[in-house]
Tab-separated table of C-alpha atoms and ligand atoms in Angstrom:
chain	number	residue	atom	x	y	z
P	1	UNK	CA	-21.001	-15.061	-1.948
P	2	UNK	CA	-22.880	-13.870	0.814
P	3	UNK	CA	-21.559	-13.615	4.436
P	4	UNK	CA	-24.307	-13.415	7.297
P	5	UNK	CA	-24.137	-12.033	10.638
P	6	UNK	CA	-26.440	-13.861	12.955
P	7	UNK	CA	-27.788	-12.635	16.381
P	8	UNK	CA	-28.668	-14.953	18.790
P	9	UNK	CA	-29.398	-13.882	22.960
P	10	UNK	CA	-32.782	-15.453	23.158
P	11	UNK	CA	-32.226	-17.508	26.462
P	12	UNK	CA	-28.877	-17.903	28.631
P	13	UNK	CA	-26.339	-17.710	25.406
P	14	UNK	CA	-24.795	-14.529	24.022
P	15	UNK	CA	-23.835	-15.842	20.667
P	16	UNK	CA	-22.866	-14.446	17.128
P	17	UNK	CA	-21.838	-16.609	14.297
P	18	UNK	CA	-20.608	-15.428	10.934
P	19	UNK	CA	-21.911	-17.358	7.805
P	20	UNK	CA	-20.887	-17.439	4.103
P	21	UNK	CA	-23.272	-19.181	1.699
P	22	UNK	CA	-25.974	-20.381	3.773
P	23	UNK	CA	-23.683	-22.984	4.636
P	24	UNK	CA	-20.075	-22.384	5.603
P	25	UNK	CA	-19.466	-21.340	8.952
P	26	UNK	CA	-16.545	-18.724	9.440
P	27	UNK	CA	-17.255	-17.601	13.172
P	28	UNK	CA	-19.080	-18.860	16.074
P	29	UNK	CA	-18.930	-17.647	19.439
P	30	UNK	CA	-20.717	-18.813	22.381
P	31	UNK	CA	-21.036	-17.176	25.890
P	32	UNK	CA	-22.527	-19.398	28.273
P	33	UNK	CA	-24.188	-17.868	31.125
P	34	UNK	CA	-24.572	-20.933	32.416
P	35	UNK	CA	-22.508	-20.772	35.693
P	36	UNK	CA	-24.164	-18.083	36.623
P	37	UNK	CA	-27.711	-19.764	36.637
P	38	UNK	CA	-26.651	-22.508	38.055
P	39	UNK	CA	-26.655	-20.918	41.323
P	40	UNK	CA	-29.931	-20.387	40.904
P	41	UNK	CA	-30.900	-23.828	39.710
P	42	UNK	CA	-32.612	-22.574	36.162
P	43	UNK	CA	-32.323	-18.858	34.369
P	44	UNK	CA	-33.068	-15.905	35.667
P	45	UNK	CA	-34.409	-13.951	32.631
P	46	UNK	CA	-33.152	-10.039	34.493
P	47	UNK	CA	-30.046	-11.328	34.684
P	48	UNK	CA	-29.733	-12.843	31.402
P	49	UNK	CA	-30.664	-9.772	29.979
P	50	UNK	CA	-27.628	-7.602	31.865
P	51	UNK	CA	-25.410	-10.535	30.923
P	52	UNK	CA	-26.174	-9.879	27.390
P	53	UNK	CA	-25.721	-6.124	27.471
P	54	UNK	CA	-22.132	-6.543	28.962
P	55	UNK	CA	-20.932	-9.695	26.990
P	56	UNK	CA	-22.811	-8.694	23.159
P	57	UNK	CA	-19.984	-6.609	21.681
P	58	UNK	CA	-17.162	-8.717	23.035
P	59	UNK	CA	-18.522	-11.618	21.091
P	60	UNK	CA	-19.814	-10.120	18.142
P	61	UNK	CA	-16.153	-8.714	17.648
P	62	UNK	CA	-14.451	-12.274	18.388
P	63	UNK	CA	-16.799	-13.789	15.453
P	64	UNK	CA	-15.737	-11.564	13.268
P	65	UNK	CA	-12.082	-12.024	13.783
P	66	UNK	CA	-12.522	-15.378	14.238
P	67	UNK	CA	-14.029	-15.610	10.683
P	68	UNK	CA	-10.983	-12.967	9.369
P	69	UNK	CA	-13.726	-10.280	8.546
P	70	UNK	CA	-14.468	-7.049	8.904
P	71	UNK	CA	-17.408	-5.147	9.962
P	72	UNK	CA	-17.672	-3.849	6.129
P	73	UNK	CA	-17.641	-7.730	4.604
P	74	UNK	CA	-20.686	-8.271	6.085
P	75	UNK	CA	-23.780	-8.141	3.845
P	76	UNK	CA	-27.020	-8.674	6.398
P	77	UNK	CA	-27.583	-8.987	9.635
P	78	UNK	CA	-29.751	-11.750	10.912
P	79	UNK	CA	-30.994	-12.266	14.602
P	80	UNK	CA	-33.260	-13.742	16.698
P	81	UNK	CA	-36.814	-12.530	17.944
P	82	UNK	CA	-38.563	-15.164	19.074
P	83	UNK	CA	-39.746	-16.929	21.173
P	84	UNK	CA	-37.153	-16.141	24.541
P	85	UNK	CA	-36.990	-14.304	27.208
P	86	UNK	CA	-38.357	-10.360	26.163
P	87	UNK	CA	-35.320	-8.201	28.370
P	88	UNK	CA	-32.901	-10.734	26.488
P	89	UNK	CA	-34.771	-10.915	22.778
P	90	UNK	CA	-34.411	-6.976	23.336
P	91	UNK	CA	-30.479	-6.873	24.007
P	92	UNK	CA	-29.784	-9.066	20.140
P	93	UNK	CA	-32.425	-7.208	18.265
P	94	UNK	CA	-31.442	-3.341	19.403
P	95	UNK	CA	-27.913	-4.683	18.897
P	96	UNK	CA	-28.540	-6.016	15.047
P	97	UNK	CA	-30.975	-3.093	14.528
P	98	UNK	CA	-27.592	-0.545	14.951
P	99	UNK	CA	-25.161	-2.645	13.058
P	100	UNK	CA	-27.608	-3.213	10.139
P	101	UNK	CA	-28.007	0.706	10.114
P	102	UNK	CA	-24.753	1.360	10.792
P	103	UNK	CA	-23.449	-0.922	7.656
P	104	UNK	CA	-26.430	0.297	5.445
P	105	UNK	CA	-26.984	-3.630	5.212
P	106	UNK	CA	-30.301	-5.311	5.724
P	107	UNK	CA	-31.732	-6.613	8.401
P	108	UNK	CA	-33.610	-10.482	9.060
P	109	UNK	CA	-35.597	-11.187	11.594
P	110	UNK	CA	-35.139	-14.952	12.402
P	111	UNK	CA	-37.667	-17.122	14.486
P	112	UNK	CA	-35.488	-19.559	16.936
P	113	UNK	CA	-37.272	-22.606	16.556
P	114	UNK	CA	-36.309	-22.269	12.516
P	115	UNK	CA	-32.827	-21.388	13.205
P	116	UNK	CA	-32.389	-24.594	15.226
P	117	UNK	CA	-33.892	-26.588	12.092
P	118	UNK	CA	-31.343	-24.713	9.737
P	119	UNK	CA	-28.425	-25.735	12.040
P	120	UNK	CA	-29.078	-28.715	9.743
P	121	UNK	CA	-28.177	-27.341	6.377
P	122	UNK	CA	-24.803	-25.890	7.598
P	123	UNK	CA	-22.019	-27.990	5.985
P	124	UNK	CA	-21.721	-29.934	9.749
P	125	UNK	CA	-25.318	-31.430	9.152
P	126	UNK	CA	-25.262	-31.872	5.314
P	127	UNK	CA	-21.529	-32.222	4.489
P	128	UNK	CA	-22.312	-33.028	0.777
P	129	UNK	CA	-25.019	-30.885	-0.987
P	130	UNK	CA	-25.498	-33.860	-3.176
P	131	UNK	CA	-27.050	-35.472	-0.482
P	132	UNK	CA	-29.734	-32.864	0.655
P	133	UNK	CA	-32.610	-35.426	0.857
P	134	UNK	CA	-34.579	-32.346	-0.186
P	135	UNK	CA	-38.686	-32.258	0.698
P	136	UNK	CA	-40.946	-32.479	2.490
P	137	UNK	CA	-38.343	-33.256	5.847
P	138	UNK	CA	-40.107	-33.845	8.866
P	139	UNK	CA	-38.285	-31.781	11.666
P	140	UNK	CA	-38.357	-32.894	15.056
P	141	UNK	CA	-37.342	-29.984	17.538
P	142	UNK	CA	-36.455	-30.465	21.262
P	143	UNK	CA	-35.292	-27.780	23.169
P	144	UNK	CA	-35.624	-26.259	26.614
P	145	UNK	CA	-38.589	-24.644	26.021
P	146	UNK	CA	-40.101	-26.289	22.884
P	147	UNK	CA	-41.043	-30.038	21.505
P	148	UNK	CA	-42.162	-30.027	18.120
P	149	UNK	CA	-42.664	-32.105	15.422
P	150	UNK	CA	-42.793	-30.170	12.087
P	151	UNK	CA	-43.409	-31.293	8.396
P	152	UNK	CA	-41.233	-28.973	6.369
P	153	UNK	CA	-42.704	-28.547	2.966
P	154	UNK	CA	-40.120	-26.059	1.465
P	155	UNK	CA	-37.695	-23.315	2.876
P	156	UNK	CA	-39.400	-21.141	5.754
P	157	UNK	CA	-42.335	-23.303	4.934
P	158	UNK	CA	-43.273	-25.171	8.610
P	159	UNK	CA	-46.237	-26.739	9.379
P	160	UNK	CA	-46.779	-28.164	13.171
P	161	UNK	CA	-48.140	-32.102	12.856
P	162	UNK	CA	-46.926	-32.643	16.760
P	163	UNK	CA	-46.210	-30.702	19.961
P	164	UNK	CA	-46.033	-31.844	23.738
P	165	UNK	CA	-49.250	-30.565	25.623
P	166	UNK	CA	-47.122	-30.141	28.848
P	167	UNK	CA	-43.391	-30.338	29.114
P	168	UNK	CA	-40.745	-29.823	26.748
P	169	UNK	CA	-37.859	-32.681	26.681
P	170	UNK	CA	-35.456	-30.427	27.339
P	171	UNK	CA	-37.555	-28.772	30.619
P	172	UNK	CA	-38.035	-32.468	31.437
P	173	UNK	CA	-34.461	-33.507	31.530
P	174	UNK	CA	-33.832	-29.763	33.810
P	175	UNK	CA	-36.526	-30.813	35.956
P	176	UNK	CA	-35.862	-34.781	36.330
P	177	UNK	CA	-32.107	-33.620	36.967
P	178	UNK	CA	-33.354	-31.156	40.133
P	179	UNK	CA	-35.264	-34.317	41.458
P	180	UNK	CA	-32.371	-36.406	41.172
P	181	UNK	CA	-30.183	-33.034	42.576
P	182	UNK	CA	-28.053	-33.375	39.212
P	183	UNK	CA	-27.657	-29.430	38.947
P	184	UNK	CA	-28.548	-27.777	36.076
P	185	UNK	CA	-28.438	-27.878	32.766
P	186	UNK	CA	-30.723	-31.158	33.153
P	187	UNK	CA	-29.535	-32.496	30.105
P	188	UNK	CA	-25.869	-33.238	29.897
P	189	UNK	CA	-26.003	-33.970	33.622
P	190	UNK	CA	-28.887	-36.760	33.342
P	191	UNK	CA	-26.527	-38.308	30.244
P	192	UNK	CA	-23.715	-38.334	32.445
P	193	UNK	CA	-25.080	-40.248	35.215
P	194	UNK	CA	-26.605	-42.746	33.713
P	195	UNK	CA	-23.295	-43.736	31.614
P	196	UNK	CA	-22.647	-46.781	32.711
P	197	UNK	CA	-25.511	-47.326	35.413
P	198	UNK	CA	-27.002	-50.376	36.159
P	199	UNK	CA	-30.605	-50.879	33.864
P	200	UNK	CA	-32.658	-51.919	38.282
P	201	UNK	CA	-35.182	-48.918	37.140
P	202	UNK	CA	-37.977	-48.354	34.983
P	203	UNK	CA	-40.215	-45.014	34.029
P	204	UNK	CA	-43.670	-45.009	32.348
P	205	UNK	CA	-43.814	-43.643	28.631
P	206	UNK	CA	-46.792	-41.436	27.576
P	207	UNK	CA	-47.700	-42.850	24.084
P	208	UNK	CA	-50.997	-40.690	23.328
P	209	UNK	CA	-52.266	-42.504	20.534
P	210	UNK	CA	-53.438	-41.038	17.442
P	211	UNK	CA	-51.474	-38.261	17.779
P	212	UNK	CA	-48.200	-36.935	17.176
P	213	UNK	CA	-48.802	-35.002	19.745
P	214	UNK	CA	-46.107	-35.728	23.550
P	215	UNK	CA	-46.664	-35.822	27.608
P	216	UNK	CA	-43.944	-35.875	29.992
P	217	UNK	CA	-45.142	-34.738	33.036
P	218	UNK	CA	-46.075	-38.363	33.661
P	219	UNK	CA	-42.655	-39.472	33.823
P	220	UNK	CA	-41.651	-36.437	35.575
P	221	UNK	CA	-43.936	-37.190	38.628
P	222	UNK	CA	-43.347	-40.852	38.309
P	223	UNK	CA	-39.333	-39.899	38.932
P	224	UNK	CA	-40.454	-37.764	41.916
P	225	UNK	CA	-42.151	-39.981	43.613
P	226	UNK	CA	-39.442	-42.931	42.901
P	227	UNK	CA	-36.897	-40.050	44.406
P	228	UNK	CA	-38.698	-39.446	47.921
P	229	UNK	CA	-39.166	-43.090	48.079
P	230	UNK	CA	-35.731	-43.442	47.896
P	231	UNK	CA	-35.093	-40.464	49.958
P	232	UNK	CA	-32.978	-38.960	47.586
P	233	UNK	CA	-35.928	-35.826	47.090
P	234	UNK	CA	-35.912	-33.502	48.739
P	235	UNK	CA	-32.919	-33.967	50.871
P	236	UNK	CA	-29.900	-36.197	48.995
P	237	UNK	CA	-28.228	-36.660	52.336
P	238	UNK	CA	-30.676	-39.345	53.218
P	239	UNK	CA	-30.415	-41.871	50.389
P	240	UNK	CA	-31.612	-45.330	51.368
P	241	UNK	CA	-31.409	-48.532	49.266
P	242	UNK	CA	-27.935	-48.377	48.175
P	243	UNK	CA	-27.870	-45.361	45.354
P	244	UNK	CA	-30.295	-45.513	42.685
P	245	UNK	CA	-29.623	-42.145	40.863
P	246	UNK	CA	-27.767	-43.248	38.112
P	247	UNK	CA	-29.971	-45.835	37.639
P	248	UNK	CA	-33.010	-43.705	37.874
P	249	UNK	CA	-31.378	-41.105	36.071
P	250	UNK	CA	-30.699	-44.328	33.110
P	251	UNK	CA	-34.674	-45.234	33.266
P	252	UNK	CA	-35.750	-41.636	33.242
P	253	UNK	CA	-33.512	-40.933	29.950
P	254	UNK	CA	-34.938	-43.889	28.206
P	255	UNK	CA	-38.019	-43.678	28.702
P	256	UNK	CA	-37.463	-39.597	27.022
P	257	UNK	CA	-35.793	-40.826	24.015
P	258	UNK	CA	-38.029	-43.571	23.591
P	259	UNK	CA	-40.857	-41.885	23.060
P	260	UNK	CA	-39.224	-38.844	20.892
P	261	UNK	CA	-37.423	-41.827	18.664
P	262	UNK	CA	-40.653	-43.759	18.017
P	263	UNK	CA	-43.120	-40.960	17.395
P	264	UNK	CA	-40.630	-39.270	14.837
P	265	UNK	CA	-40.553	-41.916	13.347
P	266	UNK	CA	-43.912	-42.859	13.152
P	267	UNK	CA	-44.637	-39.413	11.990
P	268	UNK	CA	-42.514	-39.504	9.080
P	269	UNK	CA	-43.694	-42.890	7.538
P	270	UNK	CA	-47.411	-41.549	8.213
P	271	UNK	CA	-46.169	-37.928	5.932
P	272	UNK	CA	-43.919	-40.356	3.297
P	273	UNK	CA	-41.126	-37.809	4.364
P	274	UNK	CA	-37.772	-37.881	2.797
P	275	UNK	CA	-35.675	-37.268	5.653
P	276	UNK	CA	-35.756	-36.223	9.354
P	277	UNK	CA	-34.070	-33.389	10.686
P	278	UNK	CA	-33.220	-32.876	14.729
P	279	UNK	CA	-32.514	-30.242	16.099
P	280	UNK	CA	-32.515	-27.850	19.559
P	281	UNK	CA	-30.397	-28.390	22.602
P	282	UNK	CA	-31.747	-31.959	23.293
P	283	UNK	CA	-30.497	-32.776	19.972
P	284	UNK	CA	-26.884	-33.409	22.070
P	285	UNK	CA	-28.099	-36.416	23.925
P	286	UNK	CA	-25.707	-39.217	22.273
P	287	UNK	CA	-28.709	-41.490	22.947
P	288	UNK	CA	-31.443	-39.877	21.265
P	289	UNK	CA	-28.885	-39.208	17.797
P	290	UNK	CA	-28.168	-42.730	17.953
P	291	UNK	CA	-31.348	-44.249	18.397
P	292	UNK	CA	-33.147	-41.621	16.054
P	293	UNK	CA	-30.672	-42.739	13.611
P	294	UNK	CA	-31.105	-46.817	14.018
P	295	UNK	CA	-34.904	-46.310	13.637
P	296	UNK	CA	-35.183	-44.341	11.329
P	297	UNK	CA	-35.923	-45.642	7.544
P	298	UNK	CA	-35.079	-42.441	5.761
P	299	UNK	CA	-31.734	-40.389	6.227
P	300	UNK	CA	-31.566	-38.140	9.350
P	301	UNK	CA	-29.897	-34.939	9.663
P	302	UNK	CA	-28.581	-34.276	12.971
P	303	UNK	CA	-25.957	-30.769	13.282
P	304	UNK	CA	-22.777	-31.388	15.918
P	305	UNK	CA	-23.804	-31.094	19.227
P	306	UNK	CA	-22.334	-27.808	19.123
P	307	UNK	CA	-24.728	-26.359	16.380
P	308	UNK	CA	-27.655	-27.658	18.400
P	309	UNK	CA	-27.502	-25.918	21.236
P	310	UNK	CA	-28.205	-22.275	21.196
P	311	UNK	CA	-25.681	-20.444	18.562
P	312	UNK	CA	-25.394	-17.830	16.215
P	313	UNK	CA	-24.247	-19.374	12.930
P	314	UNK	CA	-27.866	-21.112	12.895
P	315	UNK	CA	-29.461	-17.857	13.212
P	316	UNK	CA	-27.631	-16.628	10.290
P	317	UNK	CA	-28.113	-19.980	8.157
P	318	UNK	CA	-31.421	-19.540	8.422
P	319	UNK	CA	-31.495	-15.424	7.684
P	320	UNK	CA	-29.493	-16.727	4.647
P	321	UNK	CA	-32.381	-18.357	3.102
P	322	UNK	CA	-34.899	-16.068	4.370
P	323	UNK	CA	-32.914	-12.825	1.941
P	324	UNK	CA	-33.235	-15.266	-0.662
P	325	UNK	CA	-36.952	-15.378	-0.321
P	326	UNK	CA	-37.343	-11.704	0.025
P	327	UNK	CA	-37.862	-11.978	3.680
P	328	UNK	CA	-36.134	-9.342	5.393
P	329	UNK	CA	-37.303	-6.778	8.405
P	330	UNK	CA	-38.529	-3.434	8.284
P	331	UNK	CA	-36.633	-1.140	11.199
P	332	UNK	CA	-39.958	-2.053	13.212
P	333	UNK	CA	-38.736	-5.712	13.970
P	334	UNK	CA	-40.779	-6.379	17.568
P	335	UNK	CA	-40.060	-9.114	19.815
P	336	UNK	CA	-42.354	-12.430	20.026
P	337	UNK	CA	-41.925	-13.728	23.145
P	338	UNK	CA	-43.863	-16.807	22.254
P	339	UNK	CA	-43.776	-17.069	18.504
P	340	UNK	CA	-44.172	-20.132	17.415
P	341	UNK	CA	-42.422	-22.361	14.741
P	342	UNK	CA	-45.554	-22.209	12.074
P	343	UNK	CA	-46.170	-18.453	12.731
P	344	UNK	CA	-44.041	-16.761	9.786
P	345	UNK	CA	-43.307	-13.564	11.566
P	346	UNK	CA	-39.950	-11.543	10.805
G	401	KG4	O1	-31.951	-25.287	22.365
G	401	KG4	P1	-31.409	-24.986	23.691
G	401	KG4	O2	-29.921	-24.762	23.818
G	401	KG4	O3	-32.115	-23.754	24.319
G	401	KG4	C1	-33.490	-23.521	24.104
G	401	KG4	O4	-33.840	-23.012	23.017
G	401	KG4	O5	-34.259	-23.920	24.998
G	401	KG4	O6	-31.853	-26.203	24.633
G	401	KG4	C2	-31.535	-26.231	25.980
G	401	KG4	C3	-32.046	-27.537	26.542
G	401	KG4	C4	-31.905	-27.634	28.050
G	401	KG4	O7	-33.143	-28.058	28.565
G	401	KG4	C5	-30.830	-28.699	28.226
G	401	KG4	O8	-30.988	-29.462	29.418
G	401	KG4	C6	-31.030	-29.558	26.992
G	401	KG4	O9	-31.319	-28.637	25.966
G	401	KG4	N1	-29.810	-30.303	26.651
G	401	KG4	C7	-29.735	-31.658	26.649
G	401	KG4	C8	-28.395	-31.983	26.363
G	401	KG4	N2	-27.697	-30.823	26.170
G	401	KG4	C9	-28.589	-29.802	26.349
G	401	KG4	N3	-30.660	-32.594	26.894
G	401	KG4	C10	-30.279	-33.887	26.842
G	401	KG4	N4	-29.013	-34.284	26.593
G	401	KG4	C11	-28.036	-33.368	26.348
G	401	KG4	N5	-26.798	-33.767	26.101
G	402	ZN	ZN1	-32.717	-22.927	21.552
């Protein structure tokens, strides 16, 4: 039995997650700094980084009690360095760096886009090893800062078949949701309004055929303009034609999920894939899991929405299966500000 510490302050989470197999997850804290940004309207990466400083200890400590461990049960310490913010990547890896020493215990670099996709193999994504579709999976990732579809030919073994050549979803959804003056994050606030809202809107989809590659800055302008129209951008108090946000916010969301759902899935019947895997922040839209699901003709893997938003039990799932390869750090463990999910760097 191994147990994993995993490291995770990338972006605007200070997160540490104990894990015990690969699998079983025994701690997992999350401190959002997401009031805080808020008042800025998006994340201001110096003051993520002092958040992390102050709140890093705190919340390593709770995971640990929270799993019933000690600092002395743990045997490696995984964490995150890259891609993120560099002031924040710096606060998690100093951190692991002195309680890998510290302990003696090794220490595992873990690239963030990977740690999303292993969110997948913790017992919440594949409650039944027995039913590990096993590879190649083709992993589609949608975060804040990151679309990517990814044919997964083994453990650790990405190779990028898809990205978007402008926005990620997840920027998308924090954008469309400033348009639509929705507050920040984009993403849950988007799904909220358009719950319920009447289906009086529609967006254009960028298809870009013969690619798996995406576009959504076309959407994103087409919302814009469809906003100062209505003259709800850049001044909400002036809204004319009764109020069209929710049903904007409806069309805009649709016309997202559309496009991730369909080229997923025509990804994976082009790459005979035996299973698809999401994962990354956007992964929480109810819509996108449940269309993703109905289209799809291979079994999907999709982690709660809690394990797809930034954590640290993902980091350490995946540092689980990097030891077994062999793949730990050296004390020289930089920070890649814009690694990317193909570049095997740890
Ligand atoms: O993976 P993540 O937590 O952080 C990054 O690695 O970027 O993803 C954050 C992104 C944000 O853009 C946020 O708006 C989006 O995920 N997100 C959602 C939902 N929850 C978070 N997007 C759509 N629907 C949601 N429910
Ligand atoms: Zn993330």
């Amino acid at each position: 039995m191994k147990t994993i510490l995993g490291i995770e302050t990338s972006c605007d989470e200070t997160a540490a997650g104990v894990v015990i197999d690969g699998r079983l997850v025994g701690g997992n804290v999350i401190s959002s700094q997401v009031d805080v940004h808020a008042l800025y309207g998006g994340v201001v990466p110096e003051v993520a980084s002092r958040l992390h400083i102050e709140r890093i200890v705190p919340v390593l400590e709770l995971a640990l009690s929270q799993a019933g461990m000690r600092w002395s049960d743990i045997d490696a310490v995984a964490v995150t360095n890259g891609p993120g913010l560099a002031g924040a990547l710096i606060v998690g890896v100093n951190t692991a760096k002195g309680i890998a020493a510290s302990l003696g215990k090794p220490l595992v670099g873990v690239n963030h886009l990977a740690g999303h996709i292993y969110a997948g193999w913790l017992a919440e994504g594949i409650p039944d090893p027995a039913e590990d579709p096993g590879f190649p999976l083709l992993a589609l990732l949608v975060s804040g800062g990151h679309t990517d579809l990814a044919l997964m030919e083994g453990h650790g073994r990405f190779r990028l078949v898809g990205r978007t050549r402008d926005d990620a979803a997840g920027e998308a959804f924090d954008k469309g949701a400033r348009i639509l003056g929705l507050g920040y994050p984009g993403g849950p606030a988007i799904e909220r309004a358009s719950a319920g809202a009447p289906h009086t809107e529609a967006m254009p989809r960028a298809w870009l055929p013969n690619t798996h590659d995406f576009s959504f800055s076309g959407v994103k302008t087409a919302l814009l303009r469809r906003a100062q129209e209505a003259g709800i951008y850049p001044t909400p108090g002036r809204i004319r034609d009764g109020n069209p946000v929710g049903a904007l916010a409806r069309a805009y969301q649709d016309a997202i999920v559309e496009v991730l759902v369909k080229k997923a899935v025509a990804a994976a019947n082009e790459y005979g894939v035996r299973g698809i895997l999401l994962g990354g922040g956007v992964a929480a839209n109810r819509q996108l899991r449940e269309e993703l699901v109905q289209a799809s003709d291979v079994p999907v893997i999709i982690p709660p929405p809690v394990l797809c938003t930034d954590n640290g039990a993902m980091i350490a799932a995946c540092g689980s299966y990097l030891l077994e390869l062999g793949r730990s750090s050296g004390w020289e463990l930089d920070i890649y500000p814009n690694l990317r999910l193909d570049y095997a760097i740890g």
